[in-house]
Each structure stands twice: as C-alpha cells, then as structure tokens.
C-alpha cells in the first residue's frame, strides 16, 4: 500500500499543475460548469434553484448528470466556508466565471476528486488482498494506475474527472 501511495504522489507531482488553479481554476468549457453547478447548489443550499449558477445554458437545467456534483458537494461545502469568511463573490453570484478562479469552493471540488481517487485505489487494493497476496495486489493496482488514463483526468481535469 505504501508503494501505491508513493506512486500517486509522484503522479500528482508530474501531472498536477497548481499554477493552473489561479489562471483557469482547473475548470474547462463543457460539462465542468454543469458538475460544479450541481455541487454549489448543494453547498450553498440553493438546490433545486439553478438561477445564480453558471452552467453554459441560460435558463435550463445543467446537461450533465448530478452524481459527480453530489459526491463533491460535501468537500465544496467544507471549503466554501473559507469563501464565506473571506467574502468571496462566489457565495452570492456564480454566473461570473471569474469568481471561480480565486474560489476555495472550486478547490474543494478538486480536492474531492483526489480524495475519491485515493480511496478507490485503497478499496481496490483491499479487495484484491482477499484473493491474492500483498505483492500481486500491489502490482495490479500500480499497473492499473500506470496503464489507464484515469490519473490524467484526476490531475489535469479534475472537475470532469471520471473518478466518480
């Protein structure tokens, strides 16, 4: 398990770009706004009213599924407390995408993606340990991490991540 944790940290070091957090907020066009809109409606207690959310299609519900936003909502809620304390505009109006760039709420969504990715690796390793020895289970998880594109989504496009 220690080697898997080290590999995830190395991937984070190579793939994650913290300097992107302030320039784009790691929020790209497309479904990202919908996922974030779902999470913020729960975090700011406005669900099911999407009238102050920015999700690309004015006057309609977000087109993306609610699942990722629902799973990220607890983390968005926790980090939004910092936004509330500092008086960030995202607490009042989320139609302006510039509010996202300096938002702790958005960082909460990014953090939730990393959290669920790590938890899924732990659960996979634990499940494999029931049938195989420790070394085989460890190398299987490492192989899955290295040979699939999931880490790329987790660290480069965390809002649109397929981890959920």
Coordinates of N, CA, C and O in Angstrom, one line a residue, residues 3-153:
X3 N 3.7 1.7 -1.5 CA 4.2 2.0 -2.9 C 3.1 2.6 -3.7 O 3.4 3.4 -4.6
X4 N 1.9 2.2 -3.5 CA 0.8 2.8 -4.3 C 0.6 4.3 -3.9 O 0.4 5.1 -4.8
X5 N 0.7 4.6 -2.6 CA 0.6 6.0 -2.2 C 1.8 6.8 -2.7 O 1.6 7.9 -3.2
X6 N 3.0 6.2 -2.8 CA 4.1 6.9 -3.3 C 3.9 7.2 -4.8 O 4.2 8.3 -5.3
X7 N 3.4 6.2 -5.5 CA 3.1 6.4 -7.0 C 2.1 7.5 -7.2 O 2.3 8.3 -8.1
X8 N 1.0 7.5 -6.4 CA 0.0 8.6 -6.6 C 0.6 9.9 -6.3 O 0.4 10.9 -7.0
X9 N 1.5 10.0 -5.3 CA 2.2 11.3 -5.0 C 3.1 11.7 -6.2 O 3.1 12.9 -6.6
X10 N 3.8 10.7 -6.8 CA 4.7 11.0 -7.9 C 3.8 11.5 -9.1 O 4.2 12.4 -9.8
X11 N 2.7 10.8 -9.4 CA 1.8 11.2 -10.5 C 1.3 12.6 -10.2 O 1.2 13.4 -11.2
X12 N 1.0 12.9 -9.0 CA 0.5 14.3 -8.7 C 1.6 15.3 -9.0 O 1.3 16.4 -9.5
X13 N 2.8 15.0 -8.6 CA 3.9 15.9 -8.8 C 4.1 16.1 -10.3 O 4.4 17.2 -10.8
X14 N 4.0 15.1 -11.1 CA 4.2 15.2 -12.6 C 3.0 15.7 -13.3 O 3.2 16.4 -14.3
X15 N 1.8 15.4 -12.9 CA 0.7 15.8 -13.7 C -0.1 17.0 -13.2 O -0.7 17.7 -14.0
X16 N -0.2 17.2 -11.9 CA -1.0 18.2 -11.3 C -0.2 19.6 -11.5 O 1.0 19.7 -11.3
X17 N -1.0 20.6 -11.9 CA -0.4 21.9 -12.2 C -1.1 22.9 -11.2 O -2.1 23.5 -11.6
X18 N -0.5 23.1 -10.0 CA -1.2 24.0 -9.1 C -1.2 25.4 -9.6 O -2.1 26.2 -9.2
X19 N -0.3 25.8 -10.5 CA -0.3 27.2 -11.0 C -1.5 27.4 -11.9 O -1.9 28.5 -12.2
X20 N -2.2 26.4 -12.4 CA -3.4 26.5 -13.2 C -4.6 26.9 -12.3 O -5.5 27.4 -12.9
X21 N -4.5 26.6 -11.0 CA -5.6 26.9 -10.2 C -6.1 28.4 -10.3 O -7.2 28.7 -10.3
X22 N -5.1 29.3 -10.4 CA -5.5 30.7 -10.4 C -5.7 31.2 -11.8 O -6.5 32.2 -12.0
X23 N -5.1 30.6 -12.8 CA -5.4 31.1 -14.2 C -6.7 30.6 -14.7 O -7.5 31.4 -15.3
X24 N -7.0 29.4 -14.6 CA -8.3 28.8 -15.2 C -9.1 28.2 -14.1 O -10.3 27.9 -14.3
X25 N -8.6 28.0 -12.9 CA -9.3 27.3 -11.9 C -9.5 25.8 -12.1 O -10.3 25.2 -11.5
X26 N -8.8 25.3 -13.1 CA -9.0 23.9 -13.5 C -10.4 23.6 -13.9 O -10.9 22.5 -13.9
X27 N -11.1 24.6 -14.4 CA -12.4 24.5 -14.9 C -12.4 24.8 -16.4 O -12.1 25.9 -16.8
X28 N -12.8 23.8 -17.2 CA -12.8 23.9 -18.6 C -14.2 24.1 -19.1 O -15.2 23.8 -18.5
X29 N -14.3 24.4 -20.4 CA -15.6 24.5 -21.0 C -16.2 23.1 -21.2 O -15.6 22.1 -21.1
X30 N -17.6 23.1 -21.3 CA -18.2 21.8 -21.4 C -19.0 21.4 -20.2 O -19.6 22.3 -19.5
X31 N -18.9 20.2 -19.8 CA -19.6 19.6 -18.7 C -19.1 20.1 -17.3 O -19.8 20.0 -16.3
X32 N -17.9 20.7 -17.3 CA -17.3 21.1 -16.0 C -18.2 22.1 -15.3 O -18.4 22.0 -14.0
X33 N -18.8 23.0 -16.0 CA -19.6 24.0 -15.3 C -20.9 23.4 -14.8 O -21.4 23.8 -13.7
X34 N -21.4 22.4 -15.5 CA -22.6 21.7 -15.0 C -22.3 20.9 -13.7 O -23.1 21.0 -12.8
X35 N -21.2 20.2 -13.7 CA -20.8 19.4 -12.5 C -20.7 20.4 -11.3 O -21.1 20.1 -10.2
X36 N -20.0 21.5 -11.5 CA -19.7 22.4 -10.5 C -21.0 23.1 -10.0 O -21.2 23.4 -8.8
X37 N -21.9 23.4 -11.0 CA -23.2 24.0 -10.6 C -24.0 23.0 -9.7 O -24.6 23.5 -8.7
X38 N -24.0 21.8 -10.0 CA -24.7 20.8 -9.1 C -24.1 20.8 -7.7 O -24.8 20.9 -6.7
X39 N -22.8 20.8 -7.6 CA -22.1 20.8 -6.3 C -22.4 22.1 -5.5 O -22.6 22.0 -4.3
X40 N -22.3 23.2 -6.2 CA -22.5 24.5 -5.5 C -24.0 24.7 -5.1 O -24.2 25.4 -4.1
X41 N -24.9 24.2 -5.8 CA -26.3 24.3 -5.3 C -26.5 23.6 -4.0 O -27.3 24.1 -3.2
X42 N -25.8 22.5 -3.8 CA -25.9 21.8 -2.6 C -25.1 22.5 -1.5 O -25.5 22.6 -0.4
X43 N -23.9 22.9 -1.9 CA -23.0 23.5 -0.9 C -23.5 24.9 -0.4 O -23.3 25.2 0.8
X44 N -24.2 25.6 -1.2 CA -24.7 26.9 -0.8 C -26.2 26.9 -0.5 O -26.9 27.9 -0.5
X45 N -26.8 25.7 -0.4 CA -28.2 25.4 0.0 C -29.2 26.1 -0.9 O -30.1 26.7 -0.4
X46 N -29.0 26.1 -2.2 CA -30.0 26.7 -3.2 C -30.6 25.6 -4.0 O -31.4 26.0 -4.9
X47 N -30.3 24.3 -3.8 CA -30.9 23.3 -4.7 C -32.4 23.3 -4.5 O -32.9 23.4 -3.3
X48 N -33.2 23.1 -5.4 CA -33.0 22.9 -6.9 C -33.0 24.2 -7.7 O -33.2 24.1 -8.9
X49 N -32.8 25.3 -7.2 CA -32.8 26.6 -7.9 C -31.4 26.8 -8.5 O -30.4 27.0 -7.8
X50 N -31.3 26.8 -9.8 CA -30.0 27.0 -10.6 C -30.0 28.4 -11.2 O -29.2 28.6 -12.1
X51 N -30.7 29.3 -10.7 CA -30.8 30.7 -11.3 C -29.5 31.5 -11.1 O -29.3 32.4 -11.9
X52 N -28.7 31.2 -10.1 CA -27.5 32.0 -10.0 C -26.3 31.2 -10.3 O -25.1 31.5 -9.9
X53 N -26.4 30.1 -11.0 CA -25.3 29.2 -11.4 C -24.9 29.5 -12.8 O -25.7 29.9 -13.7
X54 N -23.6 29.3 -13.1 CA -23.1 29.4 -14.5 C -22.9 28.0 -15.0 O -21.9 27.3 -14.6
X55 N -23.7 27.5 -15.9 CA -23.5 26.2 -16.4 C -23.6 26.1 -17.9 O -23.9 25.1 -18.5
X56 N -23.5 27.3 -18.6 CA -23.4 27.3 -20.0 C -24.7 27.5 -20.7 O -24.8 28.2 -21.8
X57 N -25.8 26.9 -20.3 CA -27.1 27.0 -21.0 C -28.0 27.9 -20.1 O -28.5 27.4 -19.1
X58 N -28.2 29.1 -20.5 CA -29.0 30.0 -19.7 C -30.5 29.6 -19.7 O -31.1 29.3 -20.7
X59 N -31.0 29.5 -18.5 CA -32.4 29.3 -18.3 C -32.8 27.8 -18.3 O -34.0 27.5 -18.2
X60 N -31.9 26.9 -18.5 CA -32.2 25.5 -18.4 C -31.4 24.8 -17.4 O -30.4 25.4 -16.8
X61 N -31.8 23.6 -17.0 CA -31.0 22.8 -16.1 C -29.7 22.4 -16.7 O -29.6 22.2 -17.9
X62 N -28.7 22.2 -15.9 CA -27.4 21.7 -16.4 C -27.6 20.3 -17.1 O -28.4 19.5 -16.7
X63 N -26.8 20.2 -18.2 CA -27.0 19.0 -19.0 C -26.3 17.8 -18.5 O -26.6 16.6 -18.8
X64 N -25.3 18.0 -17.6 CA -24.5 16.8 -17.1 C -25.2 16.2 -15.9 O -26.1 16.8 -15.3
X65 N -24.9 15.0 -15.6 CA -25.5 14.2 -14.5 C -25.2 14.9 -13.2 O -24.2 15.5 -13.0
X66 N -26.0 14.6 -12.2 CA -25.9 15.2 -10.9 C -24.9 14.4 -10.0 O -24.4 14.9 -9.0
X67 N -24.6 13.2 -10.3 CA -23.7 12.3 -9.5 C -22.4 12.9 -9.0 O -22.2 13.0 -7.8
X68 N -21.5 13.3 -10.0 CA -20.3 13.9 -9.5 C -20.4 15.1 -8.6 O -19.7 15.3 -7.6
X69 N -21.4 16.0 -9.0 CA -21.6 17.2 -8.1 C -22.1 16.8 -6.7 O -21.7 17.4 -5.8
X70 N -22.9 15.8 -6.7 CA -23.5 15.3 -5.4 C -22.4 14.7 -4.5 O -22.3 15.0 -3.3
X71 N -21.5 14.0 -5.1 CA -20.3 13.4 -4.4 C -19.3 14.5 -3.9 O -18.7 14.3 -2.9
X72 N -19.2 15.5 -4.7 CA -18.2 16.5 -4.4 C -18.8 17.6 -3.5 O -18.0 18.3 -2.8
X73 N -20.1 17.6 -3.3 CA -20.7 18.7 -2.5 C -20.2 18.8 -1.1 O -20.1 19.9 -0.6
X74 N -20.0 17.6 -0.4 CA -19.5 17.8 1.0 C -18.2 18.5 1.1 O -17.9 19.4 2.0
X75 N -17.3 18.3 0.1 CA -16.0 18.9 0.1 C -16.1 20.4 -0.3 O -15.4 21.3 0.2
X76 N -17.0 20.6 -1.3 CA -17.3 22.0 -1.7 C -17.8 22.8 -0.6 O -17.5 23.9 -0.3
X77 N -18.7 22.2 0.2 CA -19.3 22.8 1.4 C -18.2 23.2 2.4 O -18.2 24.3 2.9
X78 N -17.4 22.2 2.7 CA -16.3 22.5 3.7 C -15.4 23.6 3.2 O -15.1 24.5 4.0
X79 N -14.9 23.6 2.0 CA -14.0 24.6 1.5 C -14.7 26.0 1.3 O -14.1 27.0 1.3
X80 N -16.1 25.9 1.0 CA -16.8 27.2 0.8 C -16.9 28.0 2.1 O -17.2 29.2 2.0
X81 N -16.6 27.4 3.2 CA -16.6 28.1 4.5 C -15.5 29.2 4.5 O -15.7 30.3 5.0
X82 N -14.4 28.9 3.8 CA -13.4 29.9 3.7 C -13.8 31.0 2.8 O -13.6 32.2 3.1
X83 N -14.6 30.7 1.7 CA -15.1 31.7 0.8 C -16.1 32.6 1.6 O -16.1 33.8 1.4
X84 N -16.9 32.0 2.4 CA -17.8 32.8 3.2 C -17.1 33.7 4.2 O -17.5 34.8 4.4
X85 N -16.1 33.2 4.8 CA -15.3 34.0 5.8 C -14.6 35.2 5.1 O -14.5 36.3 5.7
X86 N -14.1 35.0 3.9 CA -13.3 36.0 3.2 C -14.2 36.9 2.4 O -13.7 37.9 1.8
X87 N -15.5 36.6 2.2 CA -16.4 37.4 1.5 C -16.3 37.3 0.0 O -16.5 38.2 -0.8
X88 N -15.9 36.1 -0.5 CA -15.7 35.9 -1.9 C -17.1 36.0 -2.6 O -18.1 35.6 -2.1
X89 N -17.1 36.6 -3.8 CA -18.3 36.8 -4.6 C -19.0 35.5 -5.0 O -20.2 35.5 -5.3
X90 N -18.3 34.4 -5.0 CA -18.9 33.1 -5.4 C -20.1 32.7 -4.4 O -21.0 32.0 -4.9
X91 N -20.1 33.2 -3.2 CA -21.2 32.9 -2.3 C -22.5 33.6 -2.7 O -23.6 33.0 -2.4
X92 N -22.4 34.7 -3.5 CA -23.6 35.4 -3.8 C -24.0 35.1 -5.3 O -25.2 34.9 -5.6
X93 N -23.0 35.2 -6.2 CA -23.3 35.0 -7.6 C -22.3 34.1 -8.2 O -21.1 34.4 -8.2
X94 N -22.8 33.1 -8.9 CA -21.8 32.1 -9.5 C -22.0 32.2 -11.0 O -21.5 31.3 -11.7
X95 N -22.6 33.2 -11.6 CA -22.7 33.4 -13.0 C -21.5 33.9 -13.6 O -21.2 33.6 -14.8
X96 N -20.7 34.6 -12.9 CA -19.4 35.2 -13.4 C -18.3 34.1 -13.1 O -17.9 33.9 -12.0
X97 N -17.8 33.6 -14.2 CA -16.8 32.5 -14.1 C -15.5 33.1 -13.5 O -14.6 32.3 -13.0
X98 N -15.3 34.4 -13.4 CA -14.1 34.9 -12.8 C -14.1 34.7 -11.3 O -13.1 34.7 -10.6
X99 N -15.3 34.5 -10.7 CA -15.4 34.3 -9.3 C -14.8 32.9 -8.9 O -14.4 32.7 -7.8
X100 N -14.8 32.0 -9.9 CA -14.3 30.7 -9.6 C -12.7 30.6 -9.4 O -12.2 29.8 -8.6
X101 N -12.0 31.5 -10.1 CA -10.6 31.4 -10.1 C -9.9 31.5 -8.7 O -9.0 30.9 -8.5
X102 N -10.5 32.3 -7.9 CA -9.9 32.5 -6.6 C -10.8 31.9 -5.5 O -10.8 32.3 -4.4
X103 N -11.5 30.9 -5.9 CA -12.5 30.3 -5.0 C -12.0 29.0 -4.3 O -11.4 28.1 -4.9
X104 N -12.2 29.0 -3.0 CA -11.9 27.8 -2.3 C -13.0 26.7 -2.5 O -12.7 25.5 -2.3
X105 N -14.2 27.1 -3.0 CA -15.2 26.1 -3.3 C -14.8 25.2 -4.5 O -14.9 24.0 -4.4
X106 N -14.2 25.9 -5.5 CA -13.7 25.1 -6.6 C -12.5 24.2 -6.2 O -12.4 23.0 -6.6
X107 N -11.7 24.7 -5.3 CA -10.6 23.8 -4.8 C -11.2 22.6 -4.0 O -10.6 21.5 -4.1
X108 N -12.3 22.8 -3.4 CA -13.0 21.7 -2.7 C -13.4 20.6 -3.7 O -13.3 19.4 -3.4
X109 N -13.8 21.0 -4.9 CA -14.2 20.0 -5.9 C -12.9 19.3 -6.4 O -12.9 18.0 -6.5
X110 N -11.8 20.0 -6.6 CA -10.6 19.4 -7.0 C -10.1 18.4 -5.9 O -9.7 17.3 -6.2
X111 N -10.2 18.9 -4.7 CA -9.8 18.0 -3.5 C -10.6 16.7 -3.5 O -10.1 15.7 -3.2
X112 N -11.9 16.9 -3.7 CA -12.8 15.7 -3.7 C -12.4 14.7 -4.7 O -12.4 13.5 -4.5
X113 N -12.0 15.1 -5.9 CA -11.6 14.2 -6.9 C -10.3 13.5 -6.5 O -10.3 12.2 -6.7
X114 N -9.4 14.2 -5.9 CA -8.2 13.5 -5.4 C -8.5 12.5 -4.3 O -7.9 11.4 -4.2
X115 N -9.4 12.9 -3.4 CA -9.8 12.1 -2.3 C -10.4 10.8 -2.8 O -10.0 9.7 -2.4
X116 N -11.4 10.9 -3.7 CA -12.1 9.7 -4.2 C -11.1 8.8 -5.0 O -11.3 7.6 -5.0
X117 N -10.2 9.4 -5.7 CA -9.2 8.6 -6.5 C -8.4 7.8 -5.5 O -8.2 6.6 -5.7
X118 N -7.9 8.4 -4.4 CA -7.1 7.7 -3.5 C -7.9 6.6 -2.8 O -7.4 5.5 -2.6
X119 N -9.1 6.9 -2.4 CA -9.9 5.9 -1.7 C -10.3 4.8 -2.6 O -10.3 3.6 -2.2
X120 N -10.5 5.0 -3.9 CA -10.8 3.9 -4.8 C -9.5 3.0 -5.0 O -9.7 1.8 -5.1
X121 N -8.4 3.6 -4.9 CA -7.1 2.7 -5.0 C -7.0 1.9 -3.8 O -6.6 0.7 -3.8
X122 N -7.3 2.4 -2.6 CA -7.3 1.7 -1.3 C -8.3 0.6 -1.4 O -8.0 -0.6 -1.0
X123 N -9.5 0.9 -1.8 CA -10.5 -0.2 -1.9 C -10.2 -1.3 -2.9 O -10.4 -2.5 -2.6
X124 N -9.6 -0.9 -4.0 CA -9.2 -1.9 -5.0 C -8.1 -2.8 -4.4 O -8.2 -4.0 -4.5
X125 N -7.2 -2.2 -3.8 CA -6.1 -3.0 -3.1 C -6.6 -3.9 -2.1 O -6.3 -5.1 -2.0
X126 N -7.5 -3.4 -1.2 CA -8.1 -4.2 -0.2 C -8.9 -5.4 -0.8 O -8.9 -6.5 -0.2
X127 N -9.7 -5.1 -1.8 CA -10.5 -6.2 -2.4 C -9.6 -7.3 -3.1 O -9.8 -8.5 -2.9
X128 N -8.5 -6.8 -3.7 CA -7.5 -7.8 -4.3 C -6.8 -8.6 -3.2 O -6.5 -9.8 -3.4
X129 N -6.6 -8.0 -2.1 CA -5.9 -8.7 -1.0 C -6.7 -9.9 -0.4 O -6.1 -10.8 0.1
X130 N -8.0 -9.9 -0.7 CA -8.8 -11.0 -0.2 C -8.6 -12.3 -1.1 O -8.8 -13.4 -0.6
X131 N -8.1 -12.1 -2.3 CA -7.9 -13.2 -3.2 C -6.4 -13.5 -3.5 O -6.1 -14.6 -3.9
X132 N -5.6 -12.5 -3.4 CA -4.2 -12.6 -3.8 C -3.3 -12.1 -2.7 O -3.7 -11.5 -1.8
X133 N -2.0 -12.4 -2.9 CA -1.0 -11.9 -1.9 C -0.8 -10.4 -2.0 O -1.2 -9.8 -3.0
X134 N -0.1 -9.9 -1.1 CA 0.1 -8.4 -1.0 C 0.8 -7.9 -2.2 O 0.5 -6.9 -2.8
X135 N 1.9 -8.6 -2.6 CA 2.7 -8.1 -3.7 C 1.9 -8.1 -5.0 O 2.0 -7.2 -5.8
X136 N 1.2 -9.2 -5.3 CA 0.4 -9.3 -6.5 C -0.7 -8.2 -6.5 O -0.9 -7.5 -7.6
X137 N -1.3 -8.0 -5.4 CA -2.4 -6.9 -5.3 C -1.8 -5.6 -5.6 O -2.3 -4.7 -6.3
X138 N -0.6 -5.3 -5.0 CA 0.0 -4.0 -5.1 C 0.4 -3.8 -6.6 O 0.2 -2.7 -7.1
X139 N 1.0 -4.7 -7.2 CA 1.4 -4.6 -8.6 C 0.3 -4.5 -9.6 O 0.3 -3.8 -10.6
X140 N -0.8 -5.1 -9.2 CA -2.0 -5.0 -10.0 C -2.6 -3.5 -10.0 O -2.9 -2.9 -11.0
X141 N -2.6 -3.0 -8.8 CA -3.1 -1.6 -8.7 C -2.1 -0.6 -9.3 O -2.6 0.3 -10.0
X142 N -0.9 -0.8 -9.2 CA 0.1 0.0 -9.8 C 0.0 -0.1 -11.3 O 0.0 0.9 -12.0
X143 N -0.2 -1.3 -11.9 CA -0.4 -1.4 -13.3 C -1.6 -0.7 -13.8 O -1.6 -0.1 -14.8
X144 N -2.7 -0.8 -13.0 CA -3.9 -0.2 -13.4 C -3.7 1.4 -13.4 O -4.2 2.1 -14.3
X145 N -3.0 1.9 -12.4 CA -2.7 3.3 -12.4 C -1.8 3.8 -13.5 O -2.0 4.9 -14.1
X146 N -0.9 3.0 -13.9 CA 0.1 3.4 -14.9 C -0.5 3.2 -16.3 O 0.0 3.9 -17.3
X147 N -1.3 2.3 -16.5 CA -1.7 1.9 -17.9 C -3.1 2.5 -18.3 O -3.5 2.2 -19.4
X148 N -3.8 3.2 -17.5 CA -5.0 3.8 -17.8 C -4.9 5.3 -17.8 O -4.0 5.9 -17.2
X149 N -5.9 5.9 -18.3 CA -5.9 7.4 -18.4 C -6.6 8.1 -17.2 O -6.7 9.3 -17.2
X150 N -7.0 7.3 -16.2 CA -7.7 7.9 -15.1 C -6.8 9.0 -14.3 O -7.3 10.0 -14.0
X151 N -5.5 8.7 -14.0 CA -4.7 9.7 -13.4 C -4.6 11.0 -14.2 O -4.6 12.1 -13.6
X152 N -4.6 10.9 -15.5 CA -4.6 12.1 -16.3 C -5.8 13.0 -16.1 O -5.7 14.2 -15.9
X153 N -7.0 12.3 -16.0 CA -8.2 13.1 -15.7 C -8.2 13.6 -14.3 O -8.6 14.7 -14.0

